[in-house]
mmCIF file with all atom_site columns, C-alpha atoms in Angstrom:
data_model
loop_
_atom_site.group_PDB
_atom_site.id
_atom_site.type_symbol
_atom_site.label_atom_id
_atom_site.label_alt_id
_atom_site.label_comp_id
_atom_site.label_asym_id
_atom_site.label_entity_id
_atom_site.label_seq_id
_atom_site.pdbx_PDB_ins_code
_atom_site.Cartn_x
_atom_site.Cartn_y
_atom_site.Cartn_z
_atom_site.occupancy
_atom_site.B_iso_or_equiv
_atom_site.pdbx_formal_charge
_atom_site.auth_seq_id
_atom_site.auth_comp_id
_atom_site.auth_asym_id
_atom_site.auth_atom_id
_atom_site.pdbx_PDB_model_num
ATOM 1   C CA . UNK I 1 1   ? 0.000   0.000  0.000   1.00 0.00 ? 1   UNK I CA 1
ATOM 2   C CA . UNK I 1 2   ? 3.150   2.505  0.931   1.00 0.00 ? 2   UNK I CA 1
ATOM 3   C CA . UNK I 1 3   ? 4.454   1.729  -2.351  1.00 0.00 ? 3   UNK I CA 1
ATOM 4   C CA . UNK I 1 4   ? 0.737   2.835  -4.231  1.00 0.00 ? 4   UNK I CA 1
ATOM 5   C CA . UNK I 1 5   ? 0.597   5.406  -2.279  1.00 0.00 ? 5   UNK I CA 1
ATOM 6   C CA . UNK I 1 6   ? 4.085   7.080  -3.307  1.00 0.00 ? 6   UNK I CA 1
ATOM 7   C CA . UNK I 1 7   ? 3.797   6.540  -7.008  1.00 0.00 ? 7   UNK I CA 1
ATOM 8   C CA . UNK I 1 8   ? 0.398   8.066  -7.071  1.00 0.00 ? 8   UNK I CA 1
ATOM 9   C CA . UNK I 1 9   ? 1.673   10.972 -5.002  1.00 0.00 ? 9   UNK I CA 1
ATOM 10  C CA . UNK I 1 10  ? 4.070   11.723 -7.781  1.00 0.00 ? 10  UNK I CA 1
ATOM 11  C CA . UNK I 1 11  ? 1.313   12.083 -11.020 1.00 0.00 ? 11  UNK I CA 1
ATOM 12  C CA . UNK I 1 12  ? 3.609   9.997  -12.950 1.00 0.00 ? 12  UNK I CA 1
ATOM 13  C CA . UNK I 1 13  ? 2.142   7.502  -15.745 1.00 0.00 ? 13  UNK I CA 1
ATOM 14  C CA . UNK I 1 14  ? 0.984   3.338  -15.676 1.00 0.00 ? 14  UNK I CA 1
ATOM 15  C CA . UNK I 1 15  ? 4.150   3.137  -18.152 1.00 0.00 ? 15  UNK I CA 1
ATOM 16  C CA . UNK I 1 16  ? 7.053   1.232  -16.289 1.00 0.00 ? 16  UNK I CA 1
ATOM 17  C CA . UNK I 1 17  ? 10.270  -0.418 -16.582 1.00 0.00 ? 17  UNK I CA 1
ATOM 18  C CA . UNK I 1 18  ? 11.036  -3.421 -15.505 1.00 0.00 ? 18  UNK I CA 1
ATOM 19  C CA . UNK I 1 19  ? 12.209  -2.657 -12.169 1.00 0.00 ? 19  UNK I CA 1
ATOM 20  C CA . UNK I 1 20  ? 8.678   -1.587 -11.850 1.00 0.00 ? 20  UNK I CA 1
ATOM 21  C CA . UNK I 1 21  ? 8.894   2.194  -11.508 1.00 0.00 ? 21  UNK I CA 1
ATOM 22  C CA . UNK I 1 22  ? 6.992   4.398  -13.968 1.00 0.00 ? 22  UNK I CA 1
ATOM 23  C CA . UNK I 1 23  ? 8.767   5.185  -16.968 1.00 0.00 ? 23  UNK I CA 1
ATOM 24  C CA . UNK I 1 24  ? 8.500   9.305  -15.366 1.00 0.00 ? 24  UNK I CA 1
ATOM 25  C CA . UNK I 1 25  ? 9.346   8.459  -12.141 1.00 0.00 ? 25  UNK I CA 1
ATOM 26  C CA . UNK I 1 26  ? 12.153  11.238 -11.044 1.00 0.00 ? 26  UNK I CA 1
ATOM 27  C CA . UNK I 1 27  ? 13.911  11.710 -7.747  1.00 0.00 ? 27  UNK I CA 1
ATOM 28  C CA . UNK I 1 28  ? 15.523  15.296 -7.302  1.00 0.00 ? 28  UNK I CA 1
ATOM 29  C CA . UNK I 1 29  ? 17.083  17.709 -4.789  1.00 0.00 ? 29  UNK I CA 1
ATOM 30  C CA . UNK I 1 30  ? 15.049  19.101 -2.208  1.00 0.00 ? 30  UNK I CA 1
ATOM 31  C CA . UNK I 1 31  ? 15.044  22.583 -4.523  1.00 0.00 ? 31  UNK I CA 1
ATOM 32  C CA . UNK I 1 32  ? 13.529  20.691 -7.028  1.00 0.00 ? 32  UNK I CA 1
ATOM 33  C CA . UNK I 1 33  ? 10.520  20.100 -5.208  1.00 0.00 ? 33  UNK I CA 1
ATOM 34  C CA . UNK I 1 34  ? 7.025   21.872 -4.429  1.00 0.00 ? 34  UNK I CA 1
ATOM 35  C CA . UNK I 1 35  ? 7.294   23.092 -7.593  1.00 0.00 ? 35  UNK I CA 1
ATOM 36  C CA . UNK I 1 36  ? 10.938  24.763 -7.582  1.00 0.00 ? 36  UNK I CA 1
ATOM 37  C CA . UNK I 1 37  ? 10.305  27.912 -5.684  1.00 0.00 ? 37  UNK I CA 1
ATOM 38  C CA . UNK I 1 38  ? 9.467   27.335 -2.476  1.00 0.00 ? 38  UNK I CA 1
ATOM 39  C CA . UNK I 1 39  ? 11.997  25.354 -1.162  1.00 0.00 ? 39  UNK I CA 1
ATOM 40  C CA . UNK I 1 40  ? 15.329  27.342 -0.494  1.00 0.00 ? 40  UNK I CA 1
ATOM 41  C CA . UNK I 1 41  ? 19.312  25.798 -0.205  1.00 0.00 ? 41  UNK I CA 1
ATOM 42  C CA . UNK I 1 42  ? 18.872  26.324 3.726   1.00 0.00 ? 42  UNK I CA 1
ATOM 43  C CA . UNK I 1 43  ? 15.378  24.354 3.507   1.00 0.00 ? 43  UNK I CA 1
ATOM 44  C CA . UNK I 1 44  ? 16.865  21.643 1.807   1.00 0.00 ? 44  UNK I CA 1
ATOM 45  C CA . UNK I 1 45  ? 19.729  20.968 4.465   1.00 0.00 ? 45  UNK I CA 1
ATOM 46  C CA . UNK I 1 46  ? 17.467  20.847 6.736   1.00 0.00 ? 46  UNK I CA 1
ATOM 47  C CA . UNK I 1 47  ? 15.189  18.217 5.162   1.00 0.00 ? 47  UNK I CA 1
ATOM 48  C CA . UNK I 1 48  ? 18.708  16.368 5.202   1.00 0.00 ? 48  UNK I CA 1
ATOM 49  C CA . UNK I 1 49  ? 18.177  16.450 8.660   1.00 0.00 ? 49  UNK I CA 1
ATOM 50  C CA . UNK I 1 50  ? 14.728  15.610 9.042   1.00 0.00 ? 50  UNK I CA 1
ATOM 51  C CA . UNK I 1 51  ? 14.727  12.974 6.707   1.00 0.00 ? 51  UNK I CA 1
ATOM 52  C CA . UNK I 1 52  ? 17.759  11.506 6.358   1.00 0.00 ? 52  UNK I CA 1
ATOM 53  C CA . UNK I 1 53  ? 17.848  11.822 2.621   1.00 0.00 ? 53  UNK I CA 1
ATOM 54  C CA . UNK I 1 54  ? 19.137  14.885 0.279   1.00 0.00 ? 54  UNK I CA 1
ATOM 55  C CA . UNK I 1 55  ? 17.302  13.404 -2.899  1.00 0.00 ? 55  UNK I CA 1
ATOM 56  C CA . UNK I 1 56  ? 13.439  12.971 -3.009  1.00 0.00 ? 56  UNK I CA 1
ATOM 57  C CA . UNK I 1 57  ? 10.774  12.165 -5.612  1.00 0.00 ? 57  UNK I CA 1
ATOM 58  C CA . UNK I 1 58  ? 9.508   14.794 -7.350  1.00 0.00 ? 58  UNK I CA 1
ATOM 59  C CA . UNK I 1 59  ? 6.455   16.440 -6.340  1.00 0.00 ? 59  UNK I CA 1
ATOM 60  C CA . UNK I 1 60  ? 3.459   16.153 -8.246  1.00 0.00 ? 60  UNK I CA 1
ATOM 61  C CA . UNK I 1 61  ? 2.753   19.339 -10.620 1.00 0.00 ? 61  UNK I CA 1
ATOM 62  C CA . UNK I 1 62  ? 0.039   20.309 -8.587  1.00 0.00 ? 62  UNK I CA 1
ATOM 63  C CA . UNK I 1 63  ? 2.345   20.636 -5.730  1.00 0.00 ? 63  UNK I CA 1
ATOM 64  C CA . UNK I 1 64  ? 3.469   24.003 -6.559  1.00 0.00 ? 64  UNK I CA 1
ATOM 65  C CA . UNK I 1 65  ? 3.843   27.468 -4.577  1.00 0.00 ? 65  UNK I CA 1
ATOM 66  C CA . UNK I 1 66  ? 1.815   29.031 -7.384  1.00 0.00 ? 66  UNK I CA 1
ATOM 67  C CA . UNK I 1 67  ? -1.539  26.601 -7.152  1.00 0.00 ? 67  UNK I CA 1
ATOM 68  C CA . UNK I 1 68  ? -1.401  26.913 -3.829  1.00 0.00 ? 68  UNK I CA 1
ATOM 69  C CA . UNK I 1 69  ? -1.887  30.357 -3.438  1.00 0.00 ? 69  UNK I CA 1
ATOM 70  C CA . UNK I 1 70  ? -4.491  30.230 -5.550  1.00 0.00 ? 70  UNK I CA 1
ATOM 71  C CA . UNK I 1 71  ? -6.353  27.837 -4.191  1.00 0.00 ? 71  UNK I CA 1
ATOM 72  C CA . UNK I 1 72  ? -6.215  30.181 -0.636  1.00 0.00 ? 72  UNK I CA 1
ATOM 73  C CA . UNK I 1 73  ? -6.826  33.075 -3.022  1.00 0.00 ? 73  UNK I CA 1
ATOM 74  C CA . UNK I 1 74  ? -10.074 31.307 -3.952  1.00 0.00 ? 74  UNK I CA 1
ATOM 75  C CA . UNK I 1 75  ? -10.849 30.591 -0.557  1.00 0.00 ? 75  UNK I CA 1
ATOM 76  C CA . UNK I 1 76  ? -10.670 33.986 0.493   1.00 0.00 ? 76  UNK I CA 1
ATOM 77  C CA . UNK I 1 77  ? -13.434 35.086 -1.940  1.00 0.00 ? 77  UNK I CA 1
ATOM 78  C CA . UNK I 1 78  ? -15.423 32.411 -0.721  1.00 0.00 ? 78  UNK I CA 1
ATOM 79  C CA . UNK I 1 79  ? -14.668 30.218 -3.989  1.00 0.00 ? 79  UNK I CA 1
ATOM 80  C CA . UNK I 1 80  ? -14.904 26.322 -3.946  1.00 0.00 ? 80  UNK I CA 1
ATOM 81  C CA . UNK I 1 81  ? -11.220 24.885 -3.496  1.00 0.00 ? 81  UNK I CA 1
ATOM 82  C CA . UNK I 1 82  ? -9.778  21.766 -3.258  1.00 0.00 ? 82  UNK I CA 1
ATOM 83  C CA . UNK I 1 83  ? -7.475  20.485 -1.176  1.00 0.00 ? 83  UNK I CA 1
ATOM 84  C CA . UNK I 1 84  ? -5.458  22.204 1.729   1.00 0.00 ? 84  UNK I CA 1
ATOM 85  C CA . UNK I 1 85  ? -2.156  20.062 1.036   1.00 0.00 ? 85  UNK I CA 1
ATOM 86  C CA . UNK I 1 86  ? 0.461   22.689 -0.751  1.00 0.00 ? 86  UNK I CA 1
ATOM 87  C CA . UNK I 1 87  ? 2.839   19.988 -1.088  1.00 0.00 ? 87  UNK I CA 1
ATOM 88  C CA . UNK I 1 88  ? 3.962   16.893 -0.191  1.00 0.00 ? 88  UNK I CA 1
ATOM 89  C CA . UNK I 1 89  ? 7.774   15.252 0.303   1.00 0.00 ? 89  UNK I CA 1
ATOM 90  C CA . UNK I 1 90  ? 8.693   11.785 -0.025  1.00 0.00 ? 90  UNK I CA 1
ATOM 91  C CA . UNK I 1 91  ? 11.586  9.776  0.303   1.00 0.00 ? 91  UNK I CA 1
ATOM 92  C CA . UNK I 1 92  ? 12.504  7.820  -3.089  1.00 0.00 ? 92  UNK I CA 1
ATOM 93  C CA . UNK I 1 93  ? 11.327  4.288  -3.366  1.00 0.00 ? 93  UNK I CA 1
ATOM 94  C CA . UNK I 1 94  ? 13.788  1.727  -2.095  1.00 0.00 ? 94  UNK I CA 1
ATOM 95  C CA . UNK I 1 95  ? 14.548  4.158  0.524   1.00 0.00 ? 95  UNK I CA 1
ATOM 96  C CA . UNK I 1 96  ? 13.305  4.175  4.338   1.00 0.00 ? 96  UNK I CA 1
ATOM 97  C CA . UNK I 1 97  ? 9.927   5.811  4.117   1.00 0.00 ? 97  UNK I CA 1
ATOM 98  C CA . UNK I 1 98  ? 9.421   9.282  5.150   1.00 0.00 ? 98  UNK I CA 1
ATOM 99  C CA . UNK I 1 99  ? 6.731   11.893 4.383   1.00 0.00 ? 99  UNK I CA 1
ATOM 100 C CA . UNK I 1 100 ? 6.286   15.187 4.749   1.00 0.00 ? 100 UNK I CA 1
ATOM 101 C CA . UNK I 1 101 ? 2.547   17.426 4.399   1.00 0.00 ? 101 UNK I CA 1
ATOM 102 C CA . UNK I 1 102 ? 2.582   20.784 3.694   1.00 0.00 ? 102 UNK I CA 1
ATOM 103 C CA . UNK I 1 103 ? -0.564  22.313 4.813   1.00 0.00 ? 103 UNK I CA 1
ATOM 104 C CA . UNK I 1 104 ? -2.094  25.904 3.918   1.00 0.00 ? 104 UNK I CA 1
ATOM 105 C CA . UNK I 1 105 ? -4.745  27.249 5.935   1.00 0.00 ? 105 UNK I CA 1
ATOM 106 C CA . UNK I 1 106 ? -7.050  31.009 6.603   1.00 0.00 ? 106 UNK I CA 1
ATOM 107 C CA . UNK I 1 107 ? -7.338  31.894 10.163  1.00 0.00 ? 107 UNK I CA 1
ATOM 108 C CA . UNK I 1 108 ? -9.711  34.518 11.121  1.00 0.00 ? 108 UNK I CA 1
ATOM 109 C CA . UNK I 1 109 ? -7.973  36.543 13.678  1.00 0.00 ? 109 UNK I CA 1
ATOM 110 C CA . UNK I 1 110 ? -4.275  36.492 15.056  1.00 0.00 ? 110 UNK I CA 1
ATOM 111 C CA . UNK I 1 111 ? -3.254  33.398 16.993  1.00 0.00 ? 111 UNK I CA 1
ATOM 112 C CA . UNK I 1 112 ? -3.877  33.693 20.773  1.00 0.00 ? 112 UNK I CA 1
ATOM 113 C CA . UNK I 1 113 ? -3.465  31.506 23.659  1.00 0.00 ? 113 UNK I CA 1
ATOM 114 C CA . UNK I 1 114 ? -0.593  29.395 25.235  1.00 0.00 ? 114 UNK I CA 1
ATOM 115 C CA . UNK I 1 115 ? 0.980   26.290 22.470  1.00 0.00 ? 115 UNK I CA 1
ATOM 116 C CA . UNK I 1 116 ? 1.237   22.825 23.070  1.00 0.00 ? 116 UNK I CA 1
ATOM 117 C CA . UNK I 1 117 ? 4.127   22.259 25.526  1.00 0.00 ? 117 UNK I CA 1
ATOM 118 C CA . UNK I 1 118 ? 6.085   20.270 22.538  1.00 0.00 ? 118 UNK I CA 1
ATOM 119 C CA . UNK I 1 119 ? 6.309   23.639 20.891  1.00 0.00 ? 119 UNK I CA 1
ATOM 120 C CA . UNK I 1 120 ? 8.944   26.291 20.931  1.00 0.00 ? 120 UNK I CA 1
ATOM 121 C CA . UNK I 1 121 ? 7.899   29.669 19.928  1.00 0.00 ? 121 UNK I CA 1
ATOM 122 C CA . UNK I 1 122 ? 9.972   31.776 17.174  1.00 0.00 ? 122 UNK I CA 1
ATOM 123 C CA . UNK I 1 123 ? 9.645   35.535 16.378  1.00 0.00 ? 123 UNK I CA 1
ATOM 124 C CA . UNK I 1 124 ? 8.682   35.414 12.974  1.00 0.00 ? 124 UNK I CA 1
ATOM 125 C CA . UNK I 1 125 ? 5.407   36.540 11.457  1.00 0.00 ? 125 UNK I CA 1
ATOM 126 C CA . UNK I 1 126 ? 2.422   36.768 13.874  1.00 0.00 ? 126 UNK I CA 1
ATOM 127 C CA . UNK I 1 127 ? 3.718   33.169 15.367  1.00 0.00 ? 127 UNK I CA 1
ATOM 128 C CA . UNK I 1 128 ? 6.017   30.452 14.850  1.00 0.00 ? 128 UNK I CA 1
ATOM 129 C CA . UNK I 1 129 ? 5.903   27.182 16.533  1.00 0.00 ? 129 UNK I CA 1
ATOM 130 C CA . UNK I 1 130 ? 7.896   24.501 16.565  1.00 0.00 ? 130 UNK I CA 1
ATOM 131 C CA . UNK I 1 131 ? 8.579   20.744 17.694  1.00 0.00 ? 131 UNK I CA 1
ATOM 132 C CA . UNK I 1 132 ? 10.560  17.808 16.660  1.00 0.00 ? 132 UNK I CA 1
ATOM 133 C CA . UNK I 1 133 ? 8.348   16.491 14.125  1.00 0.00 ? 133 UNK I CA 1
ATOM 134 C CA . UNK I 1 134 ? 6.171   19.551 12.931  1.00 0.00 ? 134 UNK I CA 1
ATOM 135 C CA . UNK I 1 135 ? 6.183   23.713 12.463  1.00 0.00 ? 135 UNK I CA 1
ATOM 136 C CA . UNK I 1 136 ? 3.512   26.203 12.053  1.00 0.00 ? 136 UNK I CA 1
ATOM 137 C CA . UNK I 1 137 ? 3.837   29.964 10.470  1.00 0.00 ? 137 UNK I CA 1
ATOM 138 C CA . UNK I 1 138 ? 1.168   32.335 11.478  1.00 0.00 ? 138 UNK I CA 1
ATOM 139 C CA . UNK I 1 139 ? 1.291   34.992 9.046   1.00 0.00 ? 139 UNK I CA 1
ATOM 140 C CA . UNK I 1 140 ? -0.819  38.124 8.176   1.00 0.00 ? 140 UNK I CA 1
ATOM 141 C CA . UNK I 1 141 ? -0.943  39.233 4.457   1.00 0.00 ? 141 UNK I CA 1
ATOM 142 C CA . UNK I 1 142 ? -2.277  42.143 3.139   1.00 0.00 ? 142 UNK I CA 1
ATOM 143 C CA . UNK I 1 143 ? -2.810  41.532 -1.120  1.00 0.00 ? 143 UNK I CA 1
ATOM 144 C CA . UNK I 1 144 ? -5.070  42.472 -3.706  1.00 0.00 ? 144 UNK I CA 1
ATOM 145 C CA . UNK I 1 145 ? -5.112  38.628 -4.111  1.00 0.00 ? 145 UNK I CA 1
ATOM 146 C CA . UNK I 1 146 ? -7.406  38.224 -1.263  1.00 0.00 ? 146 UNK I CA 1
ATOM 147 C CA . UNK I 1 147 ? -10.429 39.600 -2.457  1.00 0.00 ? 147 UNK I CA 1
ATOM 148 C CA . UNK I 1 148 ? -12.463 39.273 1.041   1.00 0.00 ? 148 UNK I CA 1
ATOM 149 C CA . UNK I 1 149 ? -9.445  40.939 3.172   1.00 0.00 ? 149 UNK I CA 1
ATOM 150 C CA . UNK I 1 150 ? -9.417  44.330 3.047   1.00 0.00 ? 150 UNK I CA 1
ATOM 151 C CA . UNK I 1 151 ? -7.517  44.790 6.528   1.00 0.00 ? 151 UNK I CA 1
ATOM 152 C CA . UNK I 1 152 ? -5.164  41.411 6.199   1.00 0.00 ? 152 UNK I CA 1
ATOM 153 C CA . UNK I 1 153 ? -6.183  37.398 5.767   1.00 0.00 ? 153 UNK I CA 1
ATOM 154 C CA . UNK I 1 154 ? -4.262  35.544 8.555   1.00 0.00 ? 154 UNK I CA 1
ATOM 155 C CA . UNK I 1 155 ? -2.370  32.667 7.075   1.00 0.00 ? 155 UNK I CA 1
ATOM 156 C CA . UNK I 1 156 ? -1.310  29.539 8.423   1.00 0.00 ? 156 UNK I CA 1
ATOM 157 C CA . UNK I 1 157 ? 1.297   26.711 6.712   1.00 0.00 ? 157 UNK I CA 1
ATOM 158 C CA . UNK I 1 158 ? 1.799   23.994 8.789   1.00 0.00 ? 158 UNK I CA 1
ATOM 159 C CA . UNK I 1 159 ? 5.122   21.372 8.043   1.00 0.00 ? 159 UNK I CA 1
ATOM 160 C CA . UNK I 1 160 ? 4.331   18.144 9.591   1.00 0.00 ? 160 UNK I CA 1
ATOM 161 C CA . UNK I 1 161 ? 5.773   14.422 9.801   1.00 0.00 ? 161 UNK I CA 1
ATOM 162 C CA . UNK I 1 162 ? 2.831   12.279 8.390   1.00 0.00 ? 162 UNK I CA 1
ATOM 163 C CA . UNK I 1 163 ? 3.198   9.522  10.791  1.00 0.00 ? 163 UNK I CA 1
ATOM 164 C CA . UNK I 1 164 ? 1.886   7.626  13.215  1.00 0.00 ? 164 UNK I CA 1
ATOM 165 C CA . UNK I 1 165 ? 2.406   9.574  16.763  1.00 0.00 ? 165 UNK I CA 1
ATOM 166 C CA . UNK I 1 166 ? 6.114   8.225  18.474  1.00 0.00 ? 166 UNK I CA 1
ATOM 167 C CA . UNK I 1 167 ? 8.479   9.909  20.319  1.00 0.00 ? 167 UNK I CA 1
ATOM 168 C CA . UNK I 1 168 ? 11.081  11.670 17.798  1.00 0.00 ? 168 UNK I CA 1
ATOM 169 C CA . UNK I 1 169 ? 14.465  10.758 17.588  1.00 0.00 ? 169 UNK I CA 1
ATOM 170 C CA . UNK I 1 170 ? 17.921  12.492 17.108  1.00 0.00 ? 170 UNK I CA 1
ATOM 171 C CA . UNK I 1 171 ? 18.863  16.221 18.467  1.00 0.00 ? 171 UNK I CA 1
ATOM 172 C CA . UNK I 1 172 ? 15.497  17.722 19.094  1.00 0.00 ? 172 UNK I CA 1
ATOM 173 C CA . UNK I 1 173 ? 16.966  21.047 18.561  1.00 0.00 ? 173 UNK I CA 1
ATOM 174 C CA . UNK I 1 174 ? 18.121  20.726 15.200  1.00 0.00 ? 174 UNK I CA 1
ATOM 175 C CA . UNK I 1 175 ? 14.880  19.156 14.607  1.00 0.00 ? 175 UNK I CA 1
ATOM 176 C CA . UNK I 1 176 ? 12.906  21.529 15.931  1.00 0.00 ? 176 UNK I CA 1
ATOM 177 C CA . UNK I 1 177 ? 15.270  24.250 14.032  1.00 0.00 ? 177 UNK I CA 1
ATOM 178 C CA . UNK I 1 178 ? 15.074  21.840 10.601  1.00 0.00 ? 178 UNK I CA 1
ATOM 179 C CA . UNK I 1 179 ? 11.345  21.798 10.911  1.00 0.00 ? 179 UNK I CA 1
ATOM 180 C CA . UNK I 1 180 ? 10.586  25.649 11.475  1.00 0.00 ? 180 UNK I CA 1
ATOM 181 C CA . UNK I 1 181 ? 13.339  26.562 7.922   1.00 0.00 ? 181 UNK I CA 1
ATOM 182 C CA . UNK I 1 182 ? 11.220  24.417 5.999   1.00 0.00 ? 182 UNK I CA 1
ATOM 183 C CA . UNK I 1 183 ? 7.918   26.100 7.229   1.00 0.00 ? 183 UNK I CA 1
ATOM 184 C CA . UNK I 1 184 ? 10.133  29.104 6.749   1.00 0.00 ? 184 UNK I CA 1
ATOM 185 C CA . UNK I 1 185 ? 10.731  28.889 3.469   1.00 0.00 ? 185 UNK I CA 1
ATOM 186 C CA . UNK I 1 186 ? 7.140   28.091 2.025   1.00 0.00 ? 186 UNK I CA 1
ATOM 187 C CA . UNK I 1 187 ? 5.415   30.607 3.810   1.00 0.00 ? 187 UNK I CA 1
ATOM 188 C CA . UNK I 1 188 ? 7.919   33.506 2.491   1.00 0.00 ? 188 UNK I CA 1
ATOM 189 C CA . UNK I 1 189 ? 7.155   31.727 -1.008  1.00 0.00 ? 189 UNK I CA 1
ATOM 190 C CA . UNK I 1 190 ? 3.922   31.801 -0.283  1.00 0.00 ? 190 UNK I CA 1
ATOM 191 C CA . UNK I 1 191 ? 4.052   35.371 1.219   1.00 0.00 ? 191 UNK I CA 1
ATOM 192 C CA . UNK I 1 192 ? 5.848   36.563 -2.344  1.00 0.00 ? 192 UNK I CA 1
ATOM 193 C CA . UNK I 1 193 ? 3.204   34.519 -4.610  1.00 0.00 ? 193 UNK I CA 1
ATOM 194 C CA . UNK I 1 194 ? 0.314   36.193 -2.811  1.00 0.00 ? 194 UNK I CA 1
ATOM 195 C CA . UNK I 1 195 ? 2.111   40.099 -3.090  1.00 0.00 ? 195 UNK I CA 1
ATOM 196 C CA . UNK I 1 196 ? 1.330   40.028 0.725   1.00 0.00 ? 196 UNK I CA 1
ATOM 197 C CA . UNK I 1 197 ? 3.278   43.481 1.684   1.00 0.00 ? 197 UNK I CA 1
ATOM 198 C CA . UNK I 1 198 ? 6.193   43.405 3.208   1.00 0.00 ? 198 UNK I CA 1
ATOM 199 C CA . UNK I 1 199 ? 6.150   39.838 2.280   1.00 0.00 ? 199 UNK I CA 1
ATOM 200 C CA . UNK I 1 200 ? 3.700   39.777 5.076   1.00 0.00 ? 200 UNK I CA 1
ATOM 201 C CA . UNK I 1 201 ? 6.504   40.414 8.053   1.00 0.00 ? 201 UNK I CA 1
ATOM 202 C CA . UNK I 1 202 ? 8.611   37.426 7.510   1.00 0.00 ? 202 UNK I CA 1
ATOM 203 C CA . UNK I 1 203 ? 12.031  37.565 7.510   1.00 0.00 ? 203 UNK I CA 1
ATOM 204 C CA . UNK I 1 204 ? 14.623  36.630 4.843   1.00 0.00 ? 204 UNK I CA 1
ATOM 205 C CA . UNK I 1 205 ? 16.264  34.308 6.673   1.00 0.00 ? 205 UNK I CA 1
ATOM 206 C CA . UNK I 1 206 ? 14.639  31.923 9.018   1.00 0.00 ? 206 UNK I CA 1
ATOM 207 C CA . UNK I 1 207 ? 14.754  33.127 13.211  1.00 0.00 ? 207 UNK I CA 1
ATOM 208 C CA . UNK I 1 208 ? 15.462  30.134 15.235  1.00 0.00 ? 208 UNK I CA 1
ATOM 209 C CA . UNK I 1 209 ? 16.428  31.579 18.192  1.00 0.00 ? 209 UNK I CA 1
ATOM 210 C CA . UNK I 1 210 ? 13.370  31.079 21.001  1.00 0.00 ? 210 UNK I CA 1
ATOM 211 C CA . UNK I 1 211 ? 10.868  34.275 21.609  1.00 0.00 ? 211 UNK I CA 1
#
């Protein structure tokens, strides 16, 4: 079923060679994926880190920066959308398994109230948390994208290990710094695909030092 799973995840073709891999099927660096733009040099190390791997398949072409902010743009204006995946990252085939779901979502107001005690609080954006095996980006974005926002649309992109619960393992710091670059890095793609202003207060360079 993990197998199925992967090769649909990729869009590729029933075509295969006789290893049994579609004739399409690609693995490429980690700034390769999502579509090309959203995941940057420093985001890519760091999936070294989460994953163990620096080559992944490549992501499905609706995985990309560009339909994703769409799809919130459409949202926004209170348009039928699909689904609130932005991307997802898998280890190649023959590899040890490991996915990753990149998650878009439309708050309405500013975060609030304490996080989860697994979570360490950044200072970038409205909020960033993160843990070992997941990050969250709180955003706000002012755009003439967002058709229903004339103040600011708060924004959420959540990076998260697609796994059963378990306690992590390795250096939960560099996890938890790994984890929060990635969610980094799409959001400021993100940010730049929706015009938010000021590239709606993120930084150019990840924060990971605690709030």
């Amino acid at each position: 079923m993990a197998a199925s799973l992967l090769l649909g995840a990729t869009g590729c073709s029933g075509d295969e060679h006789k290893d049994g891999l579609p004739k399409d099927y690609k693995v490429v660096a980690g700034t390769e994926l999502c579509g090309g733009d959203a995941i940057s040099a420093d985001a890519s190390r760091a999936l070294k880190v989460i994953t163990g791997s620096s080559r992944f398949e490549a992501s499905s072409m609706s995985y990309t920066v560009g339909r994703a902010a769409a799809d919130l743009a459409a949202e926004s204006s209170g348009s039928a959308v699909g689904s609130e995946d932005a991307c997802r990252i898998f280890t190649p085939i023959g590899t040890p398994s490991f996915q990753l779901r990149i998650r878009w979502a439309l708050e309405d107001a500013a975060p609030t109230g304490t996080s989860a005690p697994k979570f360490t609080v950044l200072k970038m954006g409205e909020r960033t948390v993160t843990a070992a095996d997941s990050a969250i980006v709180f955003f706000k974005c002012r755009s003439d994208k967002l058709l229903d926002s004339p103040e600011a649309a708060h924004v959420v992109i959540e990076v998260q290990h697609w796994a059963m619960p378990r306690e992590p393992e390795g250096n939960i710091k560099a996890l938890k710094n790994a984890y929060a670059t990635v969610a980094h890095s799409f959001s400021l793609a993100m940010a730049k695909e929706l015009r938010c202003d000021k590239n709606g207060g993120l930084p150019t360079k990840p924060v990971l030092e605690p709030a």
